[in-house]
XYZ file of C-alpha atoms in Angstrom:
703
model
C -133.674 -58.552 126.406
C -134.344 -54.809 125.844
C -132.963 -52.200 127.748
C -135.358 -51.430 131.065
C -134.366 -48.104 132.472
C -137.556 -46.218 130.373
C -140.221 -47.721 132.714
C -140.776 -47.916 136.593
C -143.089 -48.849 139.129
C -145.559 -45.798 140.379
C -148.479 -45.328 142.784
C -151.122 -43.587 140.481
C -155.161 -43.658 140.522
C -156.483 -45.491 144.096
C -153.606 -44.590 146.118
C -153.817 -44.795 149.684
C -154.853 -41.929 150.949
C -154.881 -42.734 154.713
C -151.309 -43.625 154.680
C -150.192 -41.037 157.096
C -151.947 -38.198 159.284
C -153.851 -35.401 156.153
C -153.014 -32.134 156.929
C -156.691 -29.817 157.120
C -156.470 -25.847 156.854
C -158.221 -23.136 157.823
C -159.714 -22.530 154.095
C -161.305 -25.588 154.175
C -158.345 -27.446 152.230
C -157.418 -30.905 152.786
C -153.806 -32.670 152.132
C -153.589 -36.352 151.586
C -150.059 -38.190 150.926
C -151.195 -40.449 148.054
C -148.513 -42.091 147.005
C -145.793 -40.263 144.734
C -148.248 -37.388 145.209
C -150.046 -35.068 147.336
C -153.571 -34.543 146.868
C -155.461 -31.517 147.927
C -159.358 -32.401 148.359
C -161.764 -29.522 148.941
C -164.056 -30.312 152.258
C -166.884 -28.558 150.309
C -167.275 -30.221 147.217
C -165.183 -33.244 148.466
C -163.431 -32.760 144.701
C -159.832 -33.091 144.182
C -158.768 -29.800 143.193
C -154.952 -29.998 143.011
C -152.366 -32.757 142.983
C -148.956 -32.226 143.564
C -146.295 -33.758 141.694
C -142.740 -34.027 141.921
C -141.883 -36.441 144.338
C -140.343 -39.509 142.777
C -141.038 -42.185 145.881
C -143.655 -42.619 148.476
C -144.859 -39.291 149.596
C -144.249 -40.094 153.640
C -146.047 -36.817 155.417
C -147.707 -33.364 155.101
C -147.527 -30.680 157.145
C -148.866 -27.080 156.778
C -146.608 -24.240 157.032
C -147.694 -22.783 160.403
C -145.844 -19.482 159.528
C -147.670 -18.815 156.692
C -150.603 -16.792 157.953
C -152.639 -17.334 155.164
C -152.344 -21.189 155.385
C -151.722 -21.953 151.785
C -148.421 -23.633 151.736
C -147.488 -27.070 153.173
C -144.134 -29.103 153.281
C -144.492 -32.877 151.783
C -141.407 -35.086 152.774
C -140.900 -38.094 150.258
C -138.900 -41.474 150.453
C -136.487 -39.914 147.752
C -134.625 -37.799 150.618
C -136.438 -34.330 149.428
C -138.603 -32.058 151.445
C -140.687 -29.752 149.797
C -142.863 -26.729 150.271
C -146.099 -26.188 147.919
C -148.281 -23.581 147.383
C -150.958 -26.048 147.330
C -153.851 -23.607 146.157
C -151.669 -23.165 142.730
C -149.409 -26.125 142.211
C -146.533 -23.942 142.169
C -143.426 -25.748 143.923
C -141.505 -23.081 146.460
C -138.555 -24.775 147.610
C -137.124 -28.111 147.037
C -134.281 -29.594 150.029
C -132.218 -32.568 149.884
C -132.096 -34.501 152.465
C -128.521 -36.883 151.852
C -126.640 -39.382 154.029
C -123.209 -38.970 153.037
C -120.472 -41.547 154.272
C -116.760 -40.172 154.245
C -113.496 -42.082 154.248
C -112.097 -42.973 157.654
C -108.280 -41.273 157.809
C -105.992 -40.910 160.914
C -105.970 -36.967 160.343
C -109.641 -36.709 160.490
C -110.487 -38.393 163.994
C -111.289 -36.923 166.671
C -111.621 -37.544 170.478
C -114.596 -36.554 172.115
C -116.491 -36.990 175.365
C -119.754 -35.163 174.955
C -121.969 -36.951 173.032
C -125.741 -36.552 173.256
C -129.310 -37.478 171.866
C -132.444 -35.602 171.938
C -134.200 -39.195 171.683
C -133.326 -42.697 170.764
C -135.183 -45.143 169.920
C -137.940 -43.591 167.902
C -140.760 -45.676 166.471
C -141.472 -44.876 162.482
C -145.096 -44.408 163.362
C -145.324 -40.557 163.282
C -148.330 -41.180 165.375
C -146.027 -41.861 168.834
C -144.287 -38.452 168.317
C -145.452 -34.985 169.196
C -144.370 -31.856 170.406
C -145.476 -30.021 173.255
C -146.652 -26.303 173.325
C -146.657 -23.607 170.256
C -142.837 -23.035 170.921
C -142.128 -26.536 170.789
C -140.779 -27.078 174.579
C -140.793 -30.347 174.639
C -141.407 -33.880 172.679
C -143.061 -36.866 173.435
C -142.160 -40.127 172.236
C -143.706 -43.696 172.570
C -142.591 -47.011 171.240
C -144.100 -49.986 172.728
C -144.038 -50.147 176.289
C -141.979 -46.865 176.839
C -142.825 -43.270 177.026
C -139.866 -40.797 176.666
C -140.428 -37.028 177.173
C -137.677 -34.770 176.472
C -137.864 -31.354 178.087
C -134.517 -30.272 176.427
C -132.976 -29.893 179.944
C -134.663 -33.303 181.762
C -135.351 -36.392 179.904
C -138.377 -38.775 181.586
C -139.301 -42.220 180.978
C -142.350 -44.181 181.801
C -143.119 -47.660 181.057
C -146.342 -48.943 179.553
C -148.008 -50.385 176.212
C -148.592 -47.304 173.868
C -150.491 -46.976 170.655
C -150.106 -43.085 170.379
C -149.760 -39.446 171.823
C -150.564 -36.293 171.585
C -149.506 -33.079 173.264
C -151.650 -30.452 174.744
C -151.162 -26.553 172.513
C -150.995 -24.494 175.864
C -150.583 -26.320 179.190
C -147.537 -29.193 179.929
C -149.838 -32.178 179.361
C -149.475 -35.656 177.567
C -152.006 -37.201 176.793
C -151.403 -41.221 175.617
C -152.971 -44.055 174.204
C -152.685 -48.195 175.069
C -153.816 -50.928 173.652
C -156.355 -52.039 176.560
C -158.289 -49.341 175.746
C -157.262 -46.582 177.715
C -156.269 -43.032 177.887
C -153.754 -40.955 180.298
C -153.578 -37.744 180.511
C -150.255 -36.832 182.700
C -149.803 -32.692 183.554
C -146.665 -31.111 184.547
C -145.575 -28.623 187.128
C -142.729 -26.331 187.387
C -140.553 -28.970 189.168
C -141.291 -31.579 185.924
C -143.201 -34.067 188.380
C -146.361 -35.317 187.229
C -149.657 -36.420 187.819
C -152.067 -38.416 185.959
C -155.916 -39.408 185.211
C -157.426 -42.228 183.362
C -159.961 -41.838 180.883
C -161.761 -45.087 179.529
C -164.532 -45.507 176.957
C -162.977 -47.213 174.261
C -162.748 -51.072 174.467
C -159.937 -51.960 172.213
C -156.812 -50.240 171.212
C -156.687 -46.165 171.239
C -155.520 -45.584 167.591
C -155.439 -41.611 167.313
C -155.533 -38.801 170.031
C -155.477 -35.215 169.019
C -155.973 -32.142 170.991
C -157.980 -29.325 169.541
C -157.513 -25.403 169.663
C -159.682 -25.277 172.300
C -158.351 -27.863 174.391
C -160.485 -30.408 174.242
C -159.000 -33.880 173.512
C -159.657 -36.336 170.296
C -159.968 -39.879 170.260
C -160.725 -42.740 167.975
C -159.844 -46.744 167.389
C -161.393 -49.888 166.350
C -165.219 -48.759 167.589
C -165.818 -46.397 164.099
C -166.580 -43.761 166.759
C -165.095 -40.941 167.152
C -164.581 -39.324 171.171
C -164.359 -35.677 172.091
C -163.735 -35.447 175.842
C -163.587 -31.890 177.797
C -161.006 -30.916 178.894
C -160.788 -30.655 182.486
C -164.290 -31.893 182.430
C -163.551 -35.529 181.289
C -167.130 -36.634 182.244
C -168.338 -34.989 179.647
C -167.980 -36.594 176.154
C -169.562 -36.234 173.033
C -169.456 -38.633 170.052
C -169.843 -39.296 166.488
C -170.571 -43.410 165.984
C -170.732 -45.512 162.699
C -168.300 -43.834 160.890
C -167.679 -47.269 159.244
C -163.829 -48.390 159.724
C -161.573 -48.217 162.337
C -159.922 -44.883 163.092
C -156.550 -44.555 162.291
C -155.520 -40.813 162.092
C -156.800 -37.819 163.986
C -156.487 -34.078 162.202
C -157.863 -30.627 163.172
C -157.624 -27.593 161.588
C -155.752 -24.375 162.530
C -159.366 -22.603 163.716
C -160.654 -25.718 165.472
C -163.567 -25.784 163.198
C -163.215 -28.626 161.259
C -162.032 -32.510 162.135
C -160.802 -35.253 159.663
C -160.769 -38.457 160.675
C -159.077 -41.086 158.453
C -159.893 -44.731 158.527
C -158.543 -48.589 158.368
C -160.815 -48.356 154.631
C -159.517 -45.556 152.806
C -161.873 -42.999 153.698
C -162.003 -39.816 154.896
C -164.486 -38.266 157.319
C -164.800 -34.417 157.354
C -166.592 -33.330 160.592
C -167.671 -30.179 161.808
C -169.501 -29.440 165.371
C -169.598 -33.642 166.035
C -171.534 -34.196 163.092
C -169.811 -35.614 159.598
C -170.464 -32.318 156.971
C -168.712 -34.325 153.794
C -166.505 -37.791 153.131
C -163.832 -38.071 150.508
C -162.988 -41.503 149.662
C -160.339 -43.324 147.373
C -160.185 -46.781 146.808
C -161.517 -48.547 149.561
C -159.243 -50.844 151.635
C -160.954 -53.880 152.573
C -159.425 -57.137 155.282
C -158.644 -58.665 152.053
C -159.534 -58.456 147.959
C -160.624 -61.944 147.347
C -161.745 -61.359 144.244
C -159.337 -61.245 140.861
C -159.063 -57.498 139.996
C -161.490 -56.615 136.834
C -162.599 -54.108 134.136
C -166.177 -53.238 133.728
C -166.478 -52.882 129.856
C -169.093 -50.430 130.013
C -167.638 -47.725 132.870
C -163.875 -48.426 132.518
C -164.291 -48.889 136.227
C -161.699 -51.450 137.858
C -164.085 -53.622 139.793
C -163.137 -55.497 143.474
C -163.823 -56.026 146.867
C -164.629 -53.045 148.820
C -166.241 -52.501 152.170
C -167.493 -55.544 153.527
C -170.152 -57.255 151.508
C -169.456 -54.866 148.755
C -168.102 -54.493 145.679
C -166.622 -51.038 144.410
C -166.137 -50.139 140.998
C -163.401 -47.188 140.606
C -162.495 -45.281 137.903
C -158.818 -45.476 137.294
C -159.030 -42.067 135.132
C -161.081 -40.093 137.372
C -159.697 -41.501 140.635
C -162.513 -41.716 142.775
C -165.263 -44.242 143.307
C -168.358 -44.397 141.276
C -170.940 -46.082 143.333
C -170.746 -49.411 145.966
C -172.855 -52.879 145.064
C -174.476 -54.122 148.189
C -173.816 -57.696 147.607
C -174.603 -59.457 150.971
C -177.349 -56.949 151.565
C -176.829 -57.750 155.494
C -175.216 -55.660 157.959
C -171.978 -55.969 158.981
C -170.856 -56.415 162.312
C -167.680 -55.204 163.649
C -166.816 -57.997 165.879
C -163.989 -60.476 166.158
C -164.453 -63.989 165.459
C -168.283 -63.800 163.536
C -169.157 -65.212 161.119
C -170.253 -63.287 158.176
C -171.080 -63.912 154.446
C -168.501 -62.363 152.345
C -167.730 -61.518 149.049
C -165.174 -64.228 147.826
C -165.443 -64.415 143.628
C -166.821 -62.093 141.083
C -166.632 -61.934 137.331
C -167.959 -59.676 134.560
C -169.110 -61.109 130.694
C -168.023 -58.889 127.805
C -170.426 -56.640 127.550
C -170.642 -55.486 130.910
C -174.315 -56.394 131.269
C -173.989 -59.248 133.760
C -172.392 -59.911 136.565
C -172.173 -62.963 138.477
C -171.106 -62.946 142.546
C -170.015 -65.585 145.074
C -170.919 -64.854 148.530
C -169.653 -67.683 151.009
C -169.492 -67.573 155.369
C -167.489 -70.392 156.410
C -168.428 -71.813 159.734
C -166.103 -73.967 162.170
C -169.139 -76.425 163.083
C -170.856 -77.002 159.987
C -170.375 -76.235 156.396
C -169.619 -73.335 154.527
C -173.188 -71.823 153.337
C -173.130 -70.683 149.441
C -174.894 -68.003 147.110
C -174.327 -67.618 143.733
C -175.784 -64.438 142.698
C -176.628 -62.875 139.031
C -176.807 -59.264 138.797
C -178.109 -57.916 135.365
C -177.136 -54.415 134.152
C -179.856 -51.657 134.499
C -178.934 -48.153 133.319
C -180.427 -46.198 136.501
C -179.733 -47.880 139.263
C -176.472 -49.771 137.984
C -176.445 -53.563 138.736
C -180.087 -55.239 139.730
C -179.701 -59.016 141.363
C -181.676 -61.129 139.134
C -181.180 -64.577 139.963
C -180.015 -66.064 143.722
C -178.908 -69.406 143.262
C -178.366 -71.013 147.190
C -175.649 -73.802 147.471
C -174.834 -73.929 144.074
C -172.067 -76.708 144.204
C -172.207 -79.254 147.546
C -168.847 -78.074 148.453
C -167.060 -74.810 147.897
C -166.704 -72.652 144.584
C -162.996 -72.573 143.529
C -163.697 -70.779 139.602
C -166.450 -68.824 137.879
C -166.174 -67.436 134.351
C -168.127 -65.959 131.590
C -167.655 -66.398 128.261
C -166.457 -63.522 126.796
C -167.574 -63.459 123.094
C -171.777 -64.083 124.538
C -173.389 -60.965 124.319
C -176.683 -59.848 126.555
C -179.075 -62.673 126.856
C -176.985 -65.032 125.846
C -174.324 -64.867 127.880
C -172.700 -68.057 129.134
C -171.670 -68.706 132.722
C -169.484 -71.691 134.242
C -168.083 -72.602 137.804
C -166.338 -74.988 139.617
C -166.917 -76.456 142.617
C -164.745 -79.181 145.452
C -167.522 -81.213 144.920
C -165.855 -82.597 141.348
C -168.132 -80.922 138.898
C -168.172 -77.829 136.551
C -171.623 -76.396 135.688
C -172.626 -74.281 132.629
C -175.865 -72.265 134.052
C -177.247 -70.828 130.358
C -177.720 -74.640 129.212
C -177.974 -76.858 132.410
C -174.781 -78.550 131.424
C -172.800 -80.546 134.435
C -169.842 -82.625 134.122
C -166.875 -83.955 136.029
C -163.718 -85.521 134.496
C -162.419 -89.038 136.838
C -163.698 -87.489 140.174
C -160.969 -85.258 139.724
C -161.925 -81.384 141.613
C -161.765 -78.905 139.367
C -159.675 -76.055 140.307
C -159.652 -73.407 137.423
C -161.300 -72.595 134.077
C -161.355 -69.975 131.347
C -162.831 -69.204 127.646
C -160.477 -68.605 125.052
C -161.180 -64.702 123.399
C -163.179 -66.184 120.885
C -165.685 -68.150 123.522
C -164.852 -71.464 121.109
C -163.021 -73.378 123.876
C -163.040 -74.041 127.096
C -160.602 -75.044 129.389
C -160.677 -76.681 133.062
C -157.600 -77.093 135.201
C -158.585 -81.014 136.550
C -155.401 -81.549 139.189
C -152.845 -82.665 137.239
C -154.836 -82.421 133.897
C -156.166 -80.190 131.948
C -159.269 -80.540 129.599
C -160.118 -78.554 126.854
C -163.400 -78.674 125.917
C -166.443 -76.950 123.041
C -169.313 -74.938 124.589
C -171.201 -75.658 121.391
C -171.495 -79.119 121.728
C -170.082 -79.447 125.099
C -167.695 -82.089 123.541
C -164.137 -83.146 125.282
C -161.835 -82.372 122.687
C -158.495 -83.240 124.612
C -156.951 -83.617 127.350
C -153.273 -81.894 128.188
C -151.208 -83.559 131.021
C -148.815 -81.149 133.575
C -147.058 -81.752 136.612
C -149.510 -81.755 139.625
C -150.350 -78.825 141.045
C -152.535 -76.453 138.982
C -153.087 -73.226 139.854
C -153.883 -71.020 136.780
C -155.254 -71.332 133.704
C -154.674 -68.643 130.764
C -155.252 -68.422 126.927
C -153.096 -65.947 124.800
C -154.793 -63.345 122.228
C -155.155 -62.349 118.815
C -151.985 -63.588 116.981
C -151.187 -65.974 119.664
C -154.654 -67.157 120.131
C -153.349 -70.655 119.587
C -151.415 -71.329 122.905
C -152.740 -72.275 126.450
C -150.642 -71.433 129.389
C -150.841 -72.896 133.053
C -148.857 -72.661 136.089
C -148.467 -75.087 138.777
C -147.326 -75.122 142.517
C -144.637 -77.156 141.336
C -143.115 -73.657 139.767
C -143.546 -75.002 136.306
C -144.738 -72.485 133.569
C -146.284 -74.309 130.647
C -147.354 -73.282 127.248
C -149.456 -75.699 124.950
C -150.225 -75.491 121.496
C -153.740 -76.061 120.796
C -153.234 -76.690 117.284
C -150.380 -79.811 117.899
C -151.680 -80.475 121.308
C -148.362 -80.792 122.552
C -146.111 -78.344 124.736
C -144.414 -75.299 122.596
C -142.187 -74.593 126.056
C -142.027 -74.552 129.695
C -139.417 -72.985 132.167
C -139.223 -73.616 135.758
C -140.870 -70.059 137.181
C -142.576 -69.698 140.420
C -145.009 -67.923 139.102
C -147.584 -66.293 141.651
C -149.885 -64.546 138.843
C -151.158 -65.019 134.928
C -152.812 -62.937 132.690
C -153.313 -61.756 129.171
C -153.726 -58.022 127.428
C -157.019 -58.330 125.816
C -156.218 -55.717 123.246
C -152.724 -57.385 122.465
C -151.213 -60.881 122.538
C -148.864 -59.728 125.254
C -149.039 -61.748 128.333
C -147.930 -60.932 132.222
C -146.290 -63.117 134.634
C -145.606 -62.147 138.280
C -142.373 -64.470 139.320
C -142.561 -64.425 143.410
C -138.686 -65.409 143.019
C -135.605 -62.987 143.408
C -137.924 -60.483 144.812
C -141.292 -60.192 143.113
C -140.337 -59.799 139.238
C -142.680 -58.712 136.603
C -141.994 -60.217 132.973
C -144.150 -59.165 130.149
C -144.150 -61.757 126.959
C -145.492 -63.010 123.695
C -146.011 -66.470 123.880
C -144.434 -67.301 120.607
C -141.123 -65.414 121.496
C -138.722 -67.135 123.201
C -137.380 -63.665 124.910
C -139.398 -61.966 127.203
C -140.117 -58.267 125.895
C -140.137 -56.555 129.543
C -139.290 -57.286 132.546
C -138.145 -55.416 135.923
C -137.171 -56.959 139.759
C -138.386 -56.013 143.074
C -141.708 -54.294 141.456
C -143.025 -54.624 144.985
C -142.187 -56.511 148.360
C -144.879 -59.615 148.741
C -146.593 -61.520 147.208
C -148.479 -60.247 143.591
C -151.874 -62.219 144.125
C -153.873 -59.565 141.838
C -153.404 -57.787 138.692
C -154.990 -56.289 135.649
C -154.357 -54.629 132.475
C -156.677 -51.463 131.808
C -157.337 -50.114 128.404
C -156.412 -46.714 128.185
C -158.439 -43.904 127.192
C -156.191 -42.497 124.476
C -153.218 -44.628 123.391
C -149.481 -44.123 123.492
C -147.532 -43.062 120.569
C -144.570 -44.636 122.627
C -141.975 -45.715 119.575
C -139.338 -47.458 122.006
C -138.980 -50.976 122.207
C -139.563 -51.295 125.836
C -142.328 -49.286 126.846
C -144.173 -50.411 123.399
C -146.649 -52.840 125.034
C -147.697 -49.685 127.170
C -149.201 -48.222 124.168
C -152.634 -49.741 124.468
C -152.475 -51.166 127.942
C -151.605 -50.248 131.291
C -150.749 -53.076 133.939
C -151.870 -52.385 137.496
C -151.341 -54.694 140.522
C -152.567 -54.905 144.119
C -149.787 -55.115 146.793
C -150.698 -57.059 150.017
C -150.408 -53.846 152.066
C -153.287 -52.777 149.456
C -151.355 -50.249 147.563
C -152.442 -50.120 144.090
C -149.246 -49.861 141.674
C -148.925 -49.686 137.916
C -145.778 -49.354 135.263
C -145.194 -46.025 133.550
C -142.983 -44.990 131.432
C -140.856 -41.880 132.625
C -140.023 -39.919 129.341
C -144.659 -40.093 128.776
C -144.195 -38.151 132.531
C -141.500 -35.855 131.793
C -143.342 -34.487 128.345
C -146.540 -34.044 130.086
C -144.617 -31.904 132.983
C -142.366 -29.795 130.640
C -145.641 -28.811 128.442
C -147.808 -27.755 131.325
C -144.474 -25.749 133.314
C -144.187 -24.115 129.913
C -147.300 -23.260 129.556
C -147.905 -21.985 133.073
C -144.515 -20.584 133.810
C -144.651 -18.307 130.183
C -145.383 -14.727 130.768
C -148.703 -13.673 129.422
C -147.747 -11.419 127.045
C -145.907 -13.870 125.130
C -148.445 -16.796 124.756
C -150.644 -16.846 122.022
C -154.351 -16.448 121.767
C -156.513 -18.839 124.101
C -158.452 -19.651 120.875
C -155.032 -20.503 119.504
C -154.080 -22.829 122.657
C -157.476 -24.470 122.412
C -158.895 -24.230 119.339
C -161.133 -26.990 120.172
C -162.341 -25.869 123.334
C -163.267 -22.250 121.782
C -164.913 -23.517 118.807
C -167.171 -25.820 120.584
C -168.065 -22.580 122.123
C -169.069 -21.069 119.269
C -171.127 -23.785 117.811
C -173.328 -23.984 121.340
C -173.498 -20.065 121.069
C -174.789 -20.309 117.594
C -177.253 -23.474 118.684
C -178.506 -20.999 121.346
C -178.947 -18.375 119.216
C -180.317 -19.783 116.236
C -183.019 -21.509 118.614
C -183.759 -17.923 119.881
C -184.491 -16.733 116.962
C -186.537 -19.678 115.954
C -188.725 -19.409 118.688
C -188.901 -15.657 118.390
C -190.177 -16.128 114.425
C -192.961 -18.600 115.883
C -193.807 -16.098 118.483
C -194.541 -13.743 116.049
C -195.416 -14.820 112.658
C -199.059 -15.332 113.842
C -199.204 -11.949 114.854
C -198.939 -9.922 111.918
C -196.972 -10.247 108.237
C -193.708 -7.405 107.932
C -194.087 -4.056 106.140
C -193.594 -4.620 102.680
C -190.407 -2.478 101.776
C -188.902 -0.514 98.759
C -185.667 -1.575 99.306
C -183.410 -4.329 100.724
C -181.356 -3.836 103.563
C -177.373 -3.971 103.830
C -176.173 -7.710 103.630
C -174.508 -8.603 106.944
C -171.794 -11.631 107.388
C -172.476 -14.281 110.115
C -170.000 -12.203 112.702
C -172.186 -9.175 112.091
C -175.369 -10.838 113.122
C -173.880 -12.899 115.611
C -172.693 -9.661 117.456
C -175.744 -7.922 116.812
C -177.628 -10.634 118.448
C -175.300 -10.233 121.690
C -175.800 -6.551 121.702
C -179.704 -6.939 121.837
C -179.433 -9.274 124.907
C -177.619 -6.791 126.875
C -179.318 -5.189 129.821
C -179.525 -1.867 129.258
C -181.939 -0.516 132.311
C -178.697 1.259 134.013
C -178.952 4.016 131.228
C -182.671 4.358 131.707
C -181.792 4.786 135.523
C -179.075 6.980 134.700
C -181.516 9.385 132.223
C -184.166 9.391 134.768
C -181.911 10.714 137.397
């Protein structure tokens, strides 16, 4: 086994930006914890203007530094045990504080008896929304956990019992607002004797998930209704509403001057409001209720394709880390109501050229059979994908798999679907077949499209799409889960996993089992740009194996890549191939492996050496004094040459237009002697001087 210390799991493109409450500054910057980094967005342009890198684990909180009057510094804390202070506009780390938990050995000489032990608060919930500080000086702190509310005045502690979900403290008054599971909000006011009175506000029909006071003392609340409610303080009967925000509100943030509100939503979308009106939307990888489709990479845009908003597919750019567009598949209004049967996108597949997209939508009903629709979408340049064909009830029972022939191109694309009705169908040639009444569970094409493998429970059948002849059958233990052809030099191997914790590899040239091993594989996939394959094993805490079917030992393995079972992953091609020579990381040179956790976090594998080289190069460039740096033309020669070429083309086109305009007016006068010959650089300089505005000089002479 190769050494594994070079590769680690990181949050990268598509990380959750609504994991924690964001921070919003007075000068229209929004800071969001995103995986191992902090992203800084402009609320005006909706673009990510800065990414603060340096933490080595999940960032768990972001806060604008209140003592900085320019509002240009922020704190971030992480599970790596550090708190960092940043200048977030320039992306500069100002200070880093390491928090350590040291366990000292106990000896007789170190024992001390004490009877004066005190704690500010005990039994504090890990949810940041359940803790808030009162008044600007922090005179008291309020904390909720389950059915308990504790308020600590640093002199006297109050406790209340109820089912709490969130808490907020008034910026100037002694008032604590609490949200509850029954949709009610209770405002508790305290007097000088720390006695309290409370009043109840009720508008939300579901649990209140977020509360926040504004600097003007108004109260903002949000929950599952996707509506932001603004309550006028001391006049709670007057409310303002901002409805139809798209998904449940999880966090609310307010800028220090109160000019901007920010709501974070359960689908990883952040909405910026001004005067209770939507002004901009910052969207990450949309997190739906569940990802039922496989992770796919669009061959045209290189975007990640998966479930997005209900009834939609999202196309997300991993390289630019932003949503490209949403495709409305169901084309029906989604109603946010529990227990309501609605169409959902359960499967999707792209052909090898990205010209065709097939989707399967399903509506499950308790009193009737499920409704099924198979839709074919054709790529159209102006509007991306356009609906071409809708097939109602393509199978008599639930569809179990759909796949395109990866080698087919354009109008000759071949789509195969499998159903629990015991049939698999080829939709381009109207071929329908079955095998001994067994229900097909999985199907896949070889890389060149010459073979189609269909799994019928404990039997794997291999067909020729050219003649639809059954070539061979392969037996395996019952419970077929997945099938996958290997690529390139290992294309003769077909791999399959079973629910009996067995991973089998067949050699199609000898029609026999090449090898098999006992392994609880939850996901199996092949790298389209190499002969490597990846398998996620649920035993031993989610272990990832990268291997070649022709070699007995894996190239890479890592335990505990995440918590929970990995059920979705994809190899995404790199824009620029790496040049790693280390054996342990060579499999990452051409493709990058992304996988989705049960908590909807998108993770990937990265080499520490590559990250350190990039960070070291950028730090050396940015931290070097200006007088020791080389010229800009030497640092970015390609960019400067491109500018020169554009300038020359523009000047040549201007000269050509002037020549055409003056050619028809009069011929040039003949002269006895020719002018001096100028170099190309001198000609460009003369043209630049000619275009300068000299009107200021004439106005100076007139005065």
